[in-house]
Every structure is written in structure tokens, then in C-alpha cells.
PDB file of C-alpha atoms in Angstrom:
ATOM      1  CA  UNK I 177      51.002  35.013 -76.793  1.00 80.00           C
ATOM      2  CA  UNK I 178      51.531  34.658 -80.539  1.00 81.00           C
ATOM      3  CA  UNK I 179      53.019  38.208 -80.838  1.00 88.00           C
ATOM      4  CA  UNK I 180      55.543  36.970 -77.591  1.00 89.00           C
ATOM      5  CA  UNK I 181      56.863  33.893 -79.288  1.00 90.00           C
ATOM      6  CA  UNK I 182      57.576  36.204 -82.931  1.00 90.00           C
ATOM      7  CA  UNK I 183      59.387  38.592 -80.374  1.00 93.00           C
ATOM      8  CA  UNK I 184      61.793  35.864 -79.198  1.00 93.00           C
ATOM      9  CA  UNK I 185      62.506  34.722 -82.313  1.00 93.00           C
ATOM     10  CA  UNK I 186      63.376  38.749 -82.730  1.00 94.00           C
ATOM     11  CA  UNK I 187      65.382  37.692 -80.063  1.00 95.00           C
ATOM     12  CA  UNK I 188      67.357  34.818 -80.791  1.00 96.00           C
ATOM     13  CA  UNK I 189      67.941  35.307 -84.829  1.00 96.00           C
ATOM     14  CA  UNK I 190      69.187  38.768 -83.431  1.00 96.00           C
ATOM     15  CA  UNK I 191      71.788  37.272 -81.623  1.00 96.00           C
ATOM     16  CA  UNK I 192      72.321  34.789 -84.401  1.00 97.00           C
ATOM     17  CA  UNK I 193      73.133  37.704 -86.911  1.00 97.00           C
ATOM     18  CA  UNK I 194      75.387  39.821 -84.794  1.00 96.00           C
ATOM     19  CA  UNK I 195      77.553  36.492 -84.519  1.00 96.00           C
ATOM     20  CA  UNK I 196      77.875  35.940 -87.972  1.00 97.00           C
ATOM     21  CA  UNK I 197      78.988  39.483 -88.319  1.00 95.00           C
ATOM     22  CA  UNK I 198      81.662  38.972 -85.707  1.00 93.00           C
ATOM     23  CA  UNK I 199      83.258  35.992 -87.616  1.00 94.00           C
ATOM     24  CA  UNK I 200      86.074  36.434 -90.133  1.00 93.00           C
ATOM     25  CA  UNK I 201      85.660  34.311 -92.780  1.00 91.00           C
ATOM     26  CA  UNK I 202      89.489  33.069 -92.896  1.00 92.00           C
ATOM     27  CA  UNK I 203      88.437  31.223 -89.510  1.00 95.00           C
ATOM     28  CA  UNK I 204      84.708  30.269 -90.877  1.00 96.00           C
ATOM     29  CA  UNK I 205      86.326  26.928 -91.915  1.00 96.00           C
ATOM     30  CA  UNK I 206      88.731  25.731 -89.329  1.00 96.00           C
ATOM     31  CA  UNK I 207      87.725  22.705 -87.541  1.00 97.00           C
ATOM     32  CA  UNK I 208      89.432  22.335 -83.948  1.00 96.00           C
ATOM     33  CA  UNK I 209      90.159  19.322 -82.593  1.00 94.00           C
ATOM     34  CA  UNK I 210      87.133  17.685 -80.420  1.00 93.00           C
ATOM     35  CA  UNK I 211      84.832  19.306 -83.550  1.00 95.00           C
ATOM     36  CA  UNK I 212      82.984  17.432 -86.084  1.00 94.00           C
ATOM     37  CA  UNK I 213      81.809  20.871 -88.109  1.00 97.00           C
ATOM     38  CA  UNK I 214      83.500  24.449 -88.412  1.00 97.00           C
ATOM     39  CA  UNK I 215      81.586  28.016 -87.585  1.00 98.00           C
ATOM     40  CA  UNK I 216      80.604  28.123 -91.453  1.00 97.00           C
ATOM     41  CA  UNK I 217      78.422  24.630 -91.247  1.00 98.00           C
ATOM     42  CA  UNK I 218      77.273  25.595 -87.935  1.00 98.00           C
ATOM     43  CA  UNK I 219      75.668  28.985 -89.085  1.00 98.00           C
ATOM     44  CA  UNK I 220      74.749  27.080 -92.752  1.00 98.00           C
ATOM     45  CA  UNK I 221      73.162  24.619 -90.377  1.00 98.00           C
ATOM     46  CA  UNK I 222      70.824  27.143 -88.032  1.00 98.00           C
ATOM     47  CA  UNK I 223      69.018  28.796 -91.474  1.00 98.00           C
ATOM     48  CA  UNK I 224      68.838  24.963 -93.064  1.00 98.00           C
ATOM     49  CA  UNK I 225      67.121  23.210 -89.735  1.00 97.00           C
ATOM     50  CA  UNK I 226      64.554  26.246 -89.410  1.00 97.00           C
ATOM     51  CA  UNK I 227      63.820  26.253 -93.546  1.00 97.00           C
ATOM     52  CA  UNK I 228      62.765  22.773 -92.963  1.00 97.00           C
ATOM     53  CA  UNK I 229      61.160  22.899 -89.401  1.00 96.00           C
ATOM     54  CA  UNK I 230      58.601  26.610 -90.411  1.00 96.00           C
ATOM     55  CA  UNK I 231      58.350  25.742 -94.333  1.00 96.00           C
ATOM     56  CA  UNK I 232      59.147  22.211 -95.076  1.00 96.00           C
ATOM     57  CA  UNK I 233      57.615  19.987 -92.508  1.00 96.00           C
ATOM     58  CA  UNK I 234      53.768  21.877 -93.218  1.00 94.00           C
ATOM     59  CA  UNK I 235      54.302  21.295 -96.625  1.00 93.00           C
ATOM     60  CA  UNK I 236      55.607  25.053 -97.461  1.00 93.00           C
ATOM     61  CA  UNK I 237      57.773  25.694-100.444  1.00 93.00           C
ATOM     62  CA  UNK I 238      61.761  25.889 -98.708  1.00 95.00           C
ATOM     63  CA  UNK I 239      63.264  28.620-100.533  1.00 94.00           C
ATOM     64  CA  UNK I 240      66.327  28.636 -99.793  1.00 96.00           C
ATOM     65  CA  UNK I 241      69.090  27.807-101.998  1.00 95.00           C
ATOM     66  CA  UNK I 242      69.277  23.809-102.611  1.00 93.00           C
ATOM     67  CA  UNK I 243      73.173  23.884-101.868  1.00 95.00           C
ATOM     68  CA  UNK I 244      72.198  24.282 -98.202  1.00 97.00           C
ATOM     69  CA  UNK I 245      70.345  20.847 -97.696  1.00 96.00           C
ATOM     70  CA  UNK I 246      73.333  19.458 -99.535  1.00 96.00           C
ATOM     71  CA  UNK I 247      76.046  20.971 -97.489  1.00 97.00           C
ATOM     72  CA  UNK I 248      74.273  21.962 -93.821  1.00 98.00           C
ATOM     73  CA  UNK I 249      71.286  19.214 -93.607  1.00 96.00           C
ATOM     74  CA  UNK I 250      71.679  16.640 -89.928  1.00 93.00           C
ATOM     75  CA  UNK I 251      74.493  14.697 -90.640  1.00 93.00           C
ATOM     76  CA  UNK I 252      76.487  16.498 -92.995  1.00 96.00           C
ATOM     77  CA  UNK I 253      79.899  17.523 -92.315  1.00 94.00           C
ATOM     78  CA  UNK I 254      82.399  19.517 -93.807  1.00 96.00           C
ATOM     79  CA  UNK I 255      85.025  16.406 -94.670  1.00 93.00           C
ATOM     80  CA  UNK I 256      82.758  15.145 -97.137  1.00 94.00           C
ATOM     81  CA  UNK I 257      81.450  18.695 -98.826  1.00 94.00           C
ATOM     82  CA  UNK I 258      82.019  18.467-102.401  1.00 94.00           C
ATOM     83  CA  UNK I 259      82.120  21.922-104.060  1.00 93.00           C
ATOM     84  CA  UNK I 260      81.955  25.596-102.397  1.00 93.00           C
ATOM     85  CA  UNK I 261      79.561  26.012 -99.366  1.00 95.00           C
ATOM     86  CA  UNK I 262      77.770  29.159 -99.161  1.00 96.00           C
ATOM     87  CA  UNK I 263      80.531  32.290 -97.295  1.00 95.00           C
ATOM     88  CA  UNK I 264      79.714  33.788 -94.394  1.00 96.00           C
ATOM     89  CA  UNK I 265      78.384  36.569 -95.984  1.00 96.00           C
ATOM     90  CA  UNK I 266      75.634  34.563 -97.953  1.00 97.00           C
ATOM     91  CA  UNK I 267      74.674  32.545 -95.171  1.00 97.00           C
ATOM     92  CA  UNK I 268      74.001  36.413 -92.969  1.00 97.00           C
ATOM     93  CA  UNK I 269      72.001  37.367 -96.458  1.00 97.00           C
ATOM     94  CA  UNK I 270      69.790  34.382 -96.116  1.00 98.00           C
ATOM     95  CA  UNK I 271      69.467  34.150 -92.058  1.00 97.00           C
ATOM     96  CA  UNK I 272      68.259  37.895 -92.476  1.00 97.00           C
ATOM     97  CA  UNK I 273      65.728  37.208 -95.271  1.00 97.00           C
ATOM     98  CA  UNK I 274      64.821  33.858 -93.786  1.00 97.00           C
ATOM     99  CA  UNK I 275      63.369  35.967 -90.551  1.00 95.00           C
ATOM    100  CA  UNK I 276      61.233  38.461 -92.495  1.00 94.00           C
ATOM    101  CA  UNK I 277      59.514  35.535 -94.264  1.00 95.00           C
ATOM    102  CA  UNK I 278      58.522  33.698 -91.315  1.00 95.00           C
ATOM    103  CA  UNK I 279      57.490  37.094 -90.017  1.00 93.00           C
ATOM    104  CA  UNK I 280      55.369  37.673 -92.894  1.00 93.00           C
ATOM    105  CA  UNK I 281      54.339  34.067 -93.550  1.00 92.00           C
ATOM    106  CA  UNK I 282      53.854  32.619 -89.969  1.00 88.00           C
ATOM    107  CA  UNK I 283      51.388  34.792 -87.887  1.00 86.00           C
ATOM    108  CA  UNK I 284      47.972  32.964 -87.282  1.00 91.00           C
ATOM    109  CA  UNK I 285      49.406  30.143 -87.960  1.00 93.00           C
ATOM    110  CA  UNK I 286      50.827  28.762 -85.799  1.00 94.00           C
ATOM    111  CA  UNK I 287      48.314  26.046 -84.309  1.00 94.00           C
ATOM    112  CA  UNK I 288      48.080  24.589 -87.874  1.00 95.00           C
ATOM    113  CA  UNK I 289      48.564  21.071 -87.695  1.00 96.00           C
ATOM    114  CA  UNK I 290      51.657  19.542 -90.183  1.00 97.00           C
ATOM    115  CA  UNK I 291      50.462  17.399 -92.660  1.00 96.00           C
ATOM    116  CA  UNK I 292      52.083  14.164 -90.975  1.00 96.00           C
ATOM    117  CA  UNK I 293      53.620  14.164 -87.504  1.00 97.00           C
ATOM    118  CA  UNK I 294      57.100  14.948 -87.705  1.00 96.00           C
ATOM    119  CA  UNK I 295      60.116  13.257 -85.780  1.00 95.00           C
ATOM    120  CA  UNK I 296      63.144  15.024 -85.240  1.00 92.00           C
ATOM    121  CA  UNK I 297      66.566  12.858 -84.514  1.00 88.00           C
ATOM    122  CA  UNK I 298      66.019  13.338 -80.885  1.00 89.00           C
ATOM    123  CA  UNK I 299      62.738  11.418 -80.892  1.00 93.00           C
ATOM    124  CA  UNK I 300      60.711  14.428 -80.327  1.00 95.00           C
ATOM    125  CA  UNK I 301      57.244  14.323 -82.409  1.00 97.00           C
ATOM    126  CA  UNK I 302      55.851  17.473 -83.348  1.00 97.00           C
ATOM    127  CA  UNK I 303      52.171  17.633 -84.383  1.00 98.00           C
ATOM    128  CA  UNK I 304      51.740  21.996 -85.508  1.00 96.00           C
ATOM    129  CA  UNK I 305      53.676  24.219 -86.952  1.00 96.00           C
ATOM    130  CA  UNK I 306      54.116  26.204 -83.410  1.00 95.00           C
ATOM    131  CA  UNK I 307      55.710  23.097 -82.237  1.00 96.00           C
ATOM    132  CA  UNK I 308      58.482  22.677 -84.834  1.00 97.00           C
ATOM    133  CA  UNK I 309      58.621  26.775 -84.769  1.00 96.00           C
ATOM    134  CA  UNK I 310      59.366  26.998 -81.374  1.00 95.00           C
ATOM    135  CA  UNK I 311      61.508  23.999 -81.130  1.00 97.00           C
ATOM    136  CA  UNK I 312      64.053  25.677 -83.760  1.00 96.00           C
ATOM    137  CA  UNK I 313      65.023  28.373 -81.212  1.00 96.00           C
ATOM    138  CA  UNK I 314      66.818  25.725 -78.880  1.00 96.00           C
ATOM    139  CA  UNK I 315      67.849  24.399 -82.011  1.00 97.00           C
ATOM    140  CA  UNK I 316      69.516  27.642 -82.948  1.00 97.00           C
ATOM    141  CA  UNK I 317      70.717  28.560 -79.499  1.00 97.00           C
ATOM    142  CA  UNK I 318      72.314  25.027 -79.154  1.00 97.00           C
ATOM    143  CA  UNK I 319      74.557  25.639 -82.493  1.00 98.00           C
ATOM    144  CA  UNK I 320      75.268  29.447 -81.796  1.00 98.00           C
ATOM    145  CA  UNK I 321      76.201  28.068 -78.255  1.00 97.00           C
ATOM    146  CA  UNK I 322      78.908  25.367 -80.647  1.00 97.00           C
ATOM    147  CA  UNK I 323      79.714  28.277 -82.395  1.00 98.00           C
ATOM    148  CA  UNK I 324      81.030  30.316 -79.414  1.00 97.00           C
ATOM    149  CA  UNK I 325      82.893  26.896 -78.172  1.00 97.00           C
ATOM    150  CA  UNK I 326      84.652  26.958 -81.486  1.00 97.00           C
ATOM    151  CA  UNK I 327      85.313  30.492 -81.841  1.00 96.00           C
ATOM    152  CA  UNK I 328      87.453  29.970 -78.466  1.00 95.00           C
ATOM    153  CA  UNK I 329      89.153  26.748 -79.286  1.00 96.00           C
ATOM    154  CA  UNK I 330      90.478  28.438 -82.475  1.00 95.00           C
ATOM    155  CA  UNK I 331      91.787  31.483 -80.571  1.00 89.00           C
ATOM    156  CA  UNK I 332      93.213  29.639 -78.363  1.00 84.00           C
TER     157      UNK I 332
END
């Protein structure tokens, strides 16, 4: 089963990468009306959540950058980003090295229990490290779905 659930996250950071490598980065920051974020935080977003849902929440070193808590964590938003965000192009670097280290980090691991429960802003209490892991794939495939909606409300 374990070798399944690294397959779909083959899967879904796969899809993931080829949309970041569709996206122009003169559109990465345009915020449509009906939007709270642009494509840029969205994508910024998707590497930050799973950092902190595979490393952070068992107690792992994150390694990612420290800008991206600062301008991706829940609850940020582009109207209030002080400095420049990661481009497009860094966030693809670090979404493609983020998936090798959970690949090399995460097998037989992933019934290890976190060091405290966490609770996510929906309520939802995860007890393992399987549980947060496979929670960030709806995660991602809810913000790459956002991404998509704004793609088409800024070519149209």
C-alpha cells in the first residue's frame, strides 16, 4: 500500500509541476475579481502547506526557504506581502526538490505518530505522519483546482 500512496503523490505533484510550467509569470500575479490570492501564492502555497504537513508537524527540520511561511503560510495574501515573493520559476525549483525529499525521507514511515495531534483550520485532527501526508494531496488538488479557476478568469 505504502509504495501506492508514494505513486499518487507521483501523481498529483506531477500535475502540479506541468502547471507551473504552463504559467507565464507576467500573469503569476494578477488577482481577478472574486480572488483573494493570485496563481503565484497559490503554487507558493501547495510546497508551503506540504513542508509543514510531511516535515514540520513530526518535528522534521522544514527546509525550505523561510520567505515561504512569510509570504504563502494559511492566511496570507498577496495585499499585505512586503518584499519579493519567490517567481514562478523558484517556486517549480522547490516543488521539484520538495518531492524527491519526501521520496527519500518518507518511506516506512508513514504510521509514525506526530509528536502532538495536529489540527488543521478545517477541524480535522491528524494523529501520523500518513495522515497529514495524505491529507496534503486534496490540499494540493484543491489549490491547483483555484489555480485553473484563475488562469480562466484572467483570460477571459
Amino acid at each position: 500500500m505504502e509504495q501506492t500512496i508514494f505513486q499518487h503523490m507521483q501523481i498529483v505533484r506531477g500535475i502540479t509541476e506541468k502547471s507551473i510550467q504552463q504559467i507565464p509569470e507576467e500573469i503569476a500575479d494578477i488577482i481577478p475579481n472574486g480572488f483573494t490570492n493570485n496563481i503565484r501564492w497559490n503554487f507558493g502555497h501547495i510546497a508551503y502547506i506540504q513542508e509543514k504537513l510531511v516535515f514540520g508537524v513530526s518535528g522534521e527540520k522544514m527546509i525550505l526557504p523561510q520567505a515561504y511561511e512569510t509570504f504563502f503560510s494559511a492566511g496570507t495574501k498577496p495585499a499585505d506581502w512586503i518584499g519579493i515573493a519567490p517567481s514562478i520559476a523558484e517556486i517549480s525549483v522547490e516543488l521539484i526538490a520538495q518531492k524527491q525529499r519526501i521520496k527519500d525521507s518518507l518511506p516506512g514511515s508513514l504510521q509514525k505518530r506526530l509528536p502532538e495531534p495536529f489540527t488543521n483550520k478545517a477541524g480535522i485532527t491528524f494523529h501520523t505522519l500518513g495522515e497529514t501526508f495524505l491529507f496534503s494531496f486534496y490540499h494540493e488538488a484543491l489549490h491547483i483546482e483555484t489555480i485553473k479557476r484563475i488562469y480562466r478568469a484572467i483570460k477571459n
